[in-house]
Amino acid sequence: PIERMACESPLLHAPRNGARWMPRKLAVAAALCLGVLATSAFFVSGEANKLTASMPRVSPRVALSCPRLCGMPTVSSIGKAPRRLPHLRGGAMTEIAKGVSFDTVAREWRMKWSPDADKASLVKAQEALDEVLTEVKAIPGVKSVQRVVCGGCLDFKVVTALEADKFGDWEGSEFSPEKKFLEKVKGIEGISFVETQTYTLMPM
């Protein structure tokens, strides 16, 4: 096919009109180069199509299911018995993937506060936390309760970390006193974007 392309090149039948037309040998070389380039492009395109076809297809619904996609505990999976590894501190580690294990699960309450009125919403959010703090610390299996405040992004977060094997019991109680705390902060003027999230939490 390449020889035919070269023979049928219109450059070979062009009239020789001084320096405006390329010599016959140069025209043949140019046609051969074009043929090689076309063949290479076809081969690369075919390989790219094979690679695309071999990649797993993830639907938008699956992509948005962060906990399941990451292999982290969810409402339906937290009570099941996952694969466990021996832990140096004497407990049991749960393995999400090779080299990724945990023994602590945390529940985060987060919201945005307003700097208006001399940060009144931040003050009231802290007061709401103080009202339930003793109750939160008394939850069986609690390892720590941390508060995060950002003056730039205006974040207010409460992170309660539990032993992984105790987290399911707290989840069964609807993370009490979560509901009471969230209802309190939602009624504070200047507080917005009240959300919750569950994730694993490990020191590195």
PDB file of C-alpha atoms in Angstrom:
ATOM      1  CA  PRO A   1       0.000   0.000   0.000  1.00  0.00           C
ATOM      2  CA  ILE A   2       2.896   2.344   0.695  1.00  0.00           C
ATOM      3  CA  GLU A   3       4.408   1.736  -2.786  1.00  0.00           C
ATOM      4  CA  ARG A   4       1.032   2.405  -4.380  1.00  0.00           C
ATOM      5  CA  MET A   5       0.731   5.624  -2.401  1.00  0.00           C
ATOM      6  CA  ALA A   6       4.130   6.672  -3.624  1.00  0.00           C
ATOM      7  CA  CYS A   7       3.339   5.845  -7.249  1.00  0.00           C
ATOM      8  CA  GLU A   8       0.019   7.624  -7.205  1.00  0.00           C
ATOM      9  CA  SER A   9       1.345  10.761  -5.530  1.00  0.00           C
ATOM     10  CA  PRO A  10       0.294  13.785  -7.579  1.00  0.00           C
ATOM     11  CA  LEU A  11       3.738  15.220  -6.992  1.00  0.00           C
ATOM     12  CA  LEU A  12       5.198  12.651  -9.437  1.00  0.00           C
ATOM     13  CA  HIS A  13       2.932  13.792 -12.274  1.00  0.00           C
ATOM     14  CA  ALA A  14       3.403  17.499 -11.712  1.00  0.00           C
ATOM     15  CA  PRO A  15       5.136  19.333 -14.523  1.00  0.00           C
ATOM     16  CA  ARG A  16       8.763  20.206 -13.949  1.00  0.00           C
ATOM     17  CA  ASN A  17       8.692  23.941 -14.010  1.00  0.00           C
ATOM     18  CA  GLY A  18      12.061  25.078 -12.732  1.00  0.00           C
ATOM     19  CA  ALA A  19      12.807  25.227  -8.992  1.00  0.00           C
ATOM     20  CA  ARG A  20       9.103  25.287  -8.025  1.00  0.00           C
ATOM     21  CA  TRP A  21       8.689  21.484  -8.230  1.00  0.00           C
ATOM     22  CA  MET A  22      10.526  18.938  -6.104  1.00  0.00           C
ATOM     23  CA  PRO A  23      12.749  16.338  -7.789  1.00  0.00           C
ATOM     24  CA  ARG A  24      11.289  12.823  -8.263  1.00  0.00           C
ATOM     25  CA  LYS A  25      13.432  11.255  -5.503  1.00  0.00           C
ATOM     26  CA  LEU A  26      12.436  13.905  -2.947  1.00  0.00           C
ATOM     27  CA  ALA A  27       8.752  13.367  -3.777  1.00  0.00           C
ATOM     28  CA  VAL A  28       9.094   9.590  -3.285  1.00  0.00           C
ATOM     29  CA  ALA A  29      10.837  10.110   0.085  1.00  0.00           C
ATOM     30  CA  ALA A  30       8.118  12.500   1.229  1.00  0.00           C
ATOM     31  CA  ALA A  31       5.392  10.027   0.241  1.00  0.00           C
ATOM     32  CA  LEU A  32       7.155   7.218   2.122  1.00  0.00           C
ATOM     33  CA  CYS A  33       7.442   9.379   5.250  1.00  0.00           C
ATOM     34  CA  LEU A  34       3.730  10.181   5.101  1.00  0.00           C
ATOM     35  CA  GLY A  35       2.926   6.488   4.818  1.00  0.00           C
ATOM     36  CA  VAL A  36       5.056   5.630   7.862  1.00  0.00           C
ATOM     37  CA  LEU A  37       3.461   8.385   9.912  1.00  0.00           C
ATOM     38  CA  ALA A  38      -0.041   7.249   8.973  1.00  0.00           C
ATOM     39  CA  THR A  39       0.770   3.632   9.899  1.00  0.00           C
ATOM     40  CA  SER A  40       2.253   4.697  13.275  1.00  0.00           C
ATOM     41  CA  ALA A  41      -0.765   6.858  14.093  1.00  0.00           C
ATOM     42  CA  PHE A  42      -3.114   3.957  13.329  1.00  0.00           C
ATOM     43  CA  PHE A  43      -1.121   1.623  15.596  1.00  0.00           C
ATOM     44  CA  VAL A  44      -0.998   4.105  18.519  1.00  0.00           C
ATOM     45  CA  SER A  45      -4.730   4.796  18.210  1.00  0.00           C
ATOM     46  CA  GLY A  46      -5.480   1.067  18.322  1.00  0.00           C
ATOM     47  CA  GLU A  47      -3.370   0.575  21.461  1.00  0.00           C
ATOM     48  CA  ALA A  48      -5.045   3.548  23.155  1.00  0.00           C
ATOM     49  CA  ASN A  49      -8.476   2.084  22.414  1.00  0.00           C
ATOM     50  CA  LYS A  50      -7.404  -1.257  23.919  1.00  0.00           C
ATOM     51  CA  LEU A  51      -6.147   0.496  27.062  1.00  0.00           C
ATOM     52  CA  THR A  52      -9.372   2.475  27.448  1.00  0.00           C
ATOM     53  CA  ALA A  53     -11.471  -0.652  27.004  1.00  0.00           C
ATOM     54  CA  SER A  54      -9.499  -2.485  29.687  1.00  0.00           C
ATOM     55  CA  MET A  55     -10.017   0.241  32.312  1.00  0.00           C
ATOM     56  CA  PRO A  56     -12.824  -0.339  34.835  1.00  0.00           C
ATOM     57  CA  ARG A  57     -15.918   1.766  34.332  1.00  0.00           C
ATOM     58  CA  VAL A  58     -17.135   3.544  37.487  1.00  0.00           C
ATOM     59  CA  SER A  59     -20.606   5.016  37.478  1.00  0.00           C
ATOM     60  CA  PRO A  60     -21.172   8.473  39.033  1.00  0.00           C
ATOM     61  CA  ARG A  61     -23.264   6.848  41.775  1.00  0.00           C
ATOM     62  CA  VAL A  62     -20.389   4.533  42.759  1.00  0.00           C
ATOM     63  CA  ALA A  63     -17.819   7.322  42.554  1.00  0.00           C
ATOM     64  CA  LEU A  64     -19.831   9.367  45.030  1.00  0.00           C
ATOM     65  CA  SER A  65     -20.020   6.479  47.522  1.00  0.00           C
ATOM     66  CA  CYS A  66     -16.794   7.509  49.217  1.00  0.00           C
ATOM     67  CA  PRO A  67     -16.844   5.205  52.267  1.00  0.00           C
ATOM     68  CA  ARG A  68     -17.672   2.105  50.245  1.00  0.00           C
ATOM     69  CA  LEU A  69     -15.259   2.996  47.447  1.00  0.00           C
ATOM     70  CA  CYS A  70     -12.449   3.536  49.952  1.00  0.00           C
ATOM     71  CA  GLY A  71     -13.306   0.389  51.864  1.00  0.00           C
ATOM     72  CA  MET A  72     -14.055   2.291  55.053  1.00  0.00           C
ATOM     73  CA  PRO A  73     -16.755   1.331  57.557  1.00  0.00           C
ATOM     74  CA  THR A  74     -20.333   2.241  56.645  1.00  0.00           C
ATOM     75  CA  VAL A  75     -23.659   1.906  58.424  1.00  0.00           C
ATOM     76  CA  SER A  76     -24.206  -1.534  56.867  1.00  0.00           C
ATOM     77  CA  SER A  77     -20.632  -2.796  57.164  1.00  0.00           C
ATOM     78  CA  ILE A  78     -19.425  -1.511  60.526  1.00  0.00           C
ATOM     79  CA  GLY A  79     -20.997  -4.411  62.421  1.00  0.00           C
ATOM     80  CA  LYS A  80     -19.575  -7.121  60.173  1.00  0.00           C
ATOM     81  CA  ALA A  81     -16.395  -9.019  60.982  1.00  0.00           C
ATOM     82  CA  PRO A  82     -13.660  -7.700  58.643  1.00  0.00           C
ATOM     83  CA  ARG A  83     -10.202  -9.165  58.245  1.00  0.00           C
ATOM     84  CA  ARG A  84      -8.133  -8.574  61.371  1.00  0.00           C
ATOM     85  CA  LEU A  85      -4.395  -8.402  61.894  1.00  0.00           C
ATOM     86  CA  PRO A  86      -2.379  -8.741  65.094  1.00  0.00           C
ATOM     87  CA  HIS A  87      -1.623  -5.340  66.609  1.00  0.00           C
ATOM     88  CA  LEU A  88       1.628  -4.480  68.377  1.00  0.00           C
ATOM     89  CA  ARG A  89      -0.247  -2.766  71.227  1.00  0.00           C
ATOM     90  CA  GLY A  90      -2.162  -5.935  71.987  1.00  0.00           C
ATOM     91  CA  GLY A  91      -5.460  -5.038  70.261  1.00  0.00           C
ATOM     92  CA  ALA A  92      -6.746  -5.927  66.792  1.00  0.00           C
ATOM     93  CA  MET A  93      -6.197  -4.029  63.550  1.00  0.00           C
ATOM     94  CA  THR A  94      -8.705  -3.984  60.688  1.00  0.00           C
ATOM     95  CA  GLU A  95      -7.198  -4.011  57.214  1.00  0.00           C
ATOM     96  CA  ILE A  96      -8.824  -1.847  54.514  1.00  0.00           C
ATOM     97  CA  ALA A  97      -6.205  -2.764  51.908  1.00  0.00           C
ATOM     98  CA  LYS A  98      -2.671  -4.081  51.917  1.00  0.00           C
ATOM     99  CA  GLY A  99      -0.652  -1.902  54.270  1.00  0.00           C
ATOM    100  CA  VAL A 100      -3.694   0.226  55.208  1.00  0.00           C
ATOM    101  CA  SER A 101      -5.072  -0.827  58.587  1.00  0.00           C
ATOM    102  CA  PHE A 102      -6.757   0.851  61.550  1.00  0.00           C
ATOM    103  CA  ASP A 103      -8.081   0.265  65.038  1.00  0.00           C
ATOM    104  CA  THR A 104      -9.747   3.660  65.542  1.00  0.00           C
ATOM    105  CA  VAL A 105     -12.912   5.104  63.966  1.00  0.00           C
ATOM    106  CA  ALA A 106     -13.920   8.746  64.422  1.00  0.00           C
ATOM    107  CA  ARG A 107     -17.148  10.681  64.114  1.00  0.00           C
ATOM    108  CA  GLU A 108     -16.885  14.314  63.073  1.00  0.00           C
ATOM    109  CA  TRP A 109     -19.413  17.085  63.666  1.00  0.00           C
ATOM    110  CA  ARG A 110     -18.584  20.182  61.640  1.00  0.00           C
ATOM    111  CA  MET A 111     -20.064  23.545  60.792  1.00  0.00           C
ATOM    112  CA  LYS A 112     -19.211  27.103  59.735  1.00  0.00           C
ATOM    113  CA  TRP A 113     -19.381  30.041  62.131  1.00  0.00           C
ATOM    114  CA  SER A 114     -19.613  33.759  61.451  1.00  0.00           C
ATOM    115  CA  PRO A 115     -17.224  36.490  62.611  1.00  0.00           C
ATOM    116  CA  ASP A 116     -20.173  38.868  62.985  1.00  0.00           C
ATOM    117  CA  ALA A 117     -21.084  40.338  66.365  1.00  0.00           C
ATOM    118  CA  ASP A 118     -17.632  39.697  67.763  1.00  0.00           C
ATOM    119  CA  LYS A 119     -17.744  35.953  66.823  1.00  0.00           C
ATOM    120  CA  ALA A 120     -20.927  35.393  68.838  1.00  0.00           C
ATOM    121  CA  SER A 121     -21.794  32.235  66.889  1.00  0.00           C
ATOM    122  CA  LEU A 122     -18.401  30.701  67.716  1.00  0.00           C
ATOM    123  CA  VAL A 123     -18.895  31.431  71.394  1.00  0.00           C
ATOM    124  CA  LYS A 124     -22.336  29.797  71.366  1.00  0.00           C
ATOM    125  CA  ALA A 125     -21.052  26.773  69.447  1.00  0.00           C
ATOM    126  CA  GLN A 126     -18.443  26.236  72.162  1.00  0.00           C
ATOM    127  CA  GLU A 127     -21.120  26.562  74.824  1.00  0.00           C
ATOM    128  CA  ALA A 128     -23.216  23.924  73.036  1.00  0.00           C
ATOM    129  CA  LEU A 129     -20.202  21.597  72.988  1.00  0.00           C
ATOM    130  CA  ASP A 130     -19.532  22.174  76.679  1.00  0.00           C
ATOM    131  CA  GLU A 131     -23.091  21.068  77.453  1.00  0.00           C
ATOM    132  CA  VAL A 132     -22.556  17.591  75.938  1.00  0.00           C
ATOM    133  CA  LEU A 133     -18.809  17.152  76.441  1.00  0.00           C
ATOM    134  CA  THR A 134     -19.063  15.102  79.631  1.00  0.00           C
ATOM    135  CA  GLU A 135     -21.589  12.808  77.966  1.00  0.00           C
ATOM    136  CA  VAL A 136     -19.397  12.359  74.894  1.00  0.00           C
ATOM    137  CA  LYS A 137     -16.327  11.513  76.943  1.00  0.00           C
ATOM    138  CA  ALA A 138     -18.331   8.880  78.828  1.00  0.00           C
ATOM    139  CA  ILE A 139     -19.126   6.901  75.634  1.00  0.00           C
ATOM    140  CA  PRO A 140     -17.627   3.375  75.966  1.00  0.00           C
ATOM    141  CA  GLY A 141     -14.461   3.028  73.917  1.00  0.00           C
ATOM    142  CA  VAL A 142     -13.735   6.742  73.528  1.00  0.00           C
ATOM    143  CA  LYS A 143     -10.061   7.440  72.913  1.00  0.00           C
ATOM    144  CA  SER A 144     -10.185  11.188  72.452  1.00  0.00           C
ATOM    145  CA  VAL A 145     -12.441  14.171  71.820  1.00  0.00           C
ATOM    146  CA  GLN A 146     -10.829  16.964  69.805  1.00  0.00           C
ATOM    147  CA  ARG A 147     -12.048  20.378  68.769  1.00  0.00           C
ATOM    148  CA  VAL A 148     -10.835  22.076  65.585  1.00  0.00           C
ATOM    149  CA  VAL A 149     -11.348  25.811  65.030  1.00  0.00           C
ATOM    150  CA  CYS A 150     -10.082  27.674  61.949  1.00  0.00           C
ATOM    151  CA  GLY A 151     -10.144  31.452  61.979  1.00  0.00           C
ATOM    152  CA  GLY A 152      -9.537  31.665  58.228  1.00  0.00           C
ATOM    153  CA  CYS A 153     -12.062  29.132  56.893  1.00  0.00           C
ATOM    154  CA  LEU A 154     -14.379  29.696  59.879  1.00  0.00           C
ATOM    155  CA  ASP A 155     -14.548  25.963  60.656  1.00  0.00           C
ATOM    156  CA  PHE A 156     -15.735  24.508  63.941  1.00  0.00           C
ATOM    157  CA  LYS A 157     -15.276  20.742  64.210  1.00  0.00           C
ATOM    158  CA  VAL A 158     -15.600  18.151  66.941  1.00  0.00           C
ATOM    159  CA  VAL A 159     -13.842  14.834  66.329  1.00  0.00           C
ATOM    160  CA  THR A 160     -14.661  11.925  68.647  1.00  0.00           C
ATOM    161  CA  ALA A 161     -12.392   8.895  68.190  1.00  0.00           C
ATOM    162  CA  LEU A 162     -13.407   5.435  69.425  1.00  0.00           C
ATOM    163  CA  GLU A 163     -11.926   1.959  69.452  1.00  0.00           C
ATOM    164  CA  ALA A 164     -13.081   0.340  66.208  1.00  0.00           C
ATOM    165  CA  ASP A 165     -14.794  -2.594  67.920  1.00  0.00           C
ATOM    166  CA  LYS A 166     -16.818  -0.191  70.106  1.00  0.00           C
ATOM    167  CA  PHE A 167     -17.888   2.150  67.327  1.00  0.00           C
ATOM    168  CA  GLY A 168     -20.772  -0.059  66.178  1.00  0.00           C
ATOM    169  CA  ASP A 169     -22.432   0.229  69.587  1.00  0.00           C
ATOM    170  CA  TRP A 170     -22.266   4.018  69.456  1.00  0.00           C
ATOM    171  CA  GLU A 171     -23.617   3.974  65.912  1.00  0.00           C
ATOM    172  CA  GLY A 172     -26.516   1.843  67.147  1.00  0.00           C
ATOM    173  CA  SER A 173     -27.457   4.617  69.567  1.00  0.00           C
ATOM    174  CA  GLU A 174     -27.482   7.142  66.677  1.00  0.00           C
ATOM    175  CA  PHE A 175     -24.236   8.601  67.992  1.00  0.00           C
ATOM    176  CA  SER A 176     -25.915  10.043  71.074  1.00  0.00           C
ATOM    177  CA  PRO A 177     -25.723  12.930  72.014  1.00  0.00           C
ATOM    178  CA  GLU A 178     -25.145  13.908  68.378  1.00  0.00           C
ATOM    179  CA  LYS A 179     -28.775  14.735  67.586  1.00  0.00           C
ATOM    180  CA  LYS A 180     -29.133  16.973  70.644  1.00  0.00           C
ATOM    181  CA  PHE A 181     -25.901  18.826  69.850  1.00  0.00           C
ATOM    182  CA  LEU A 182     -26.684  19.340  66.159  1.00  0.00           C
ATOM    183  CA  GLU A 183     -30.185  20.642  66.888  1.00  0.00           C
ATOM    184  CA  LYS A 184     -28.653  23.108  69.340  1.00  0.00           C
ATOM    185  CA  VAL A 185     -26.056  24.510  66.942  1.00  0.00           C
ATOM    186  CA  LYS A 186     -28.497  24.678  64.023  1.00  0.00           C
ATOM    187  CA  GLY A 187     -30.530  27.135  66.061  1.00  0.00           C
ATOM    188  CA  ILE A 188     -27.564  29.481  66.573  1.00  0.00           C
ATOM    189  CA  GLU A 189     -27.580  32.598  64.395  1.00  0.00           C
ATOM    190  CA  GLY A 190     -24.462  32.643  62.228  1.00  0.00           C
ATOM    191  CA  ILE A 191     -23.933  28.853  62.209  1.00  0.00           C
ATOM    192  CA  SER A 192     -24.283  27.175  58.806  1.00  0.00           C
ATOM    193  CA  PHE A 193     -23.313  24.067  56.837  1.00  0.00           C
ATOM    194  CA  VAL A 194     -23.814  21.669  59.737  1.00  0.00           C
ATOM    195  CA  GLU A 195     -22.573  18.230  58.644  1.00  0.00           C
ATOM    196  CA  THR A 196     -21.297  14.908  60.001  1.00  0.00           C
ATOM    197  CA  GLN A 197     -18.786  12.363  58.723  1.00  0.00           C
ATOM    198  CA  THR A 198     -17.345   9.006  59.799  1.00  0.00           C
ATOM    199  CA  TYR A 199     -13.779   7.973  58.983  1.00  0.00           C
ATOM    200  CA  THR A 200     -10.831   6.038  60.336  1.00  0.00           C
ATOM    201  CA  LEU A 201      -8.204   7.927  62.270  1.00  0.00           C
ATOM    202  CA  MET A 202      -4.680   6.655  62.889  1.00  0.00           C
ATOM    203  CA  PRO A 203      -1.395   8.186  64.118  1.00  0.00           C
ATOM    204  CA  MET A 204       1.457   7.766  61.648  1.00  0.00           C
TER     205      MET A 204
END
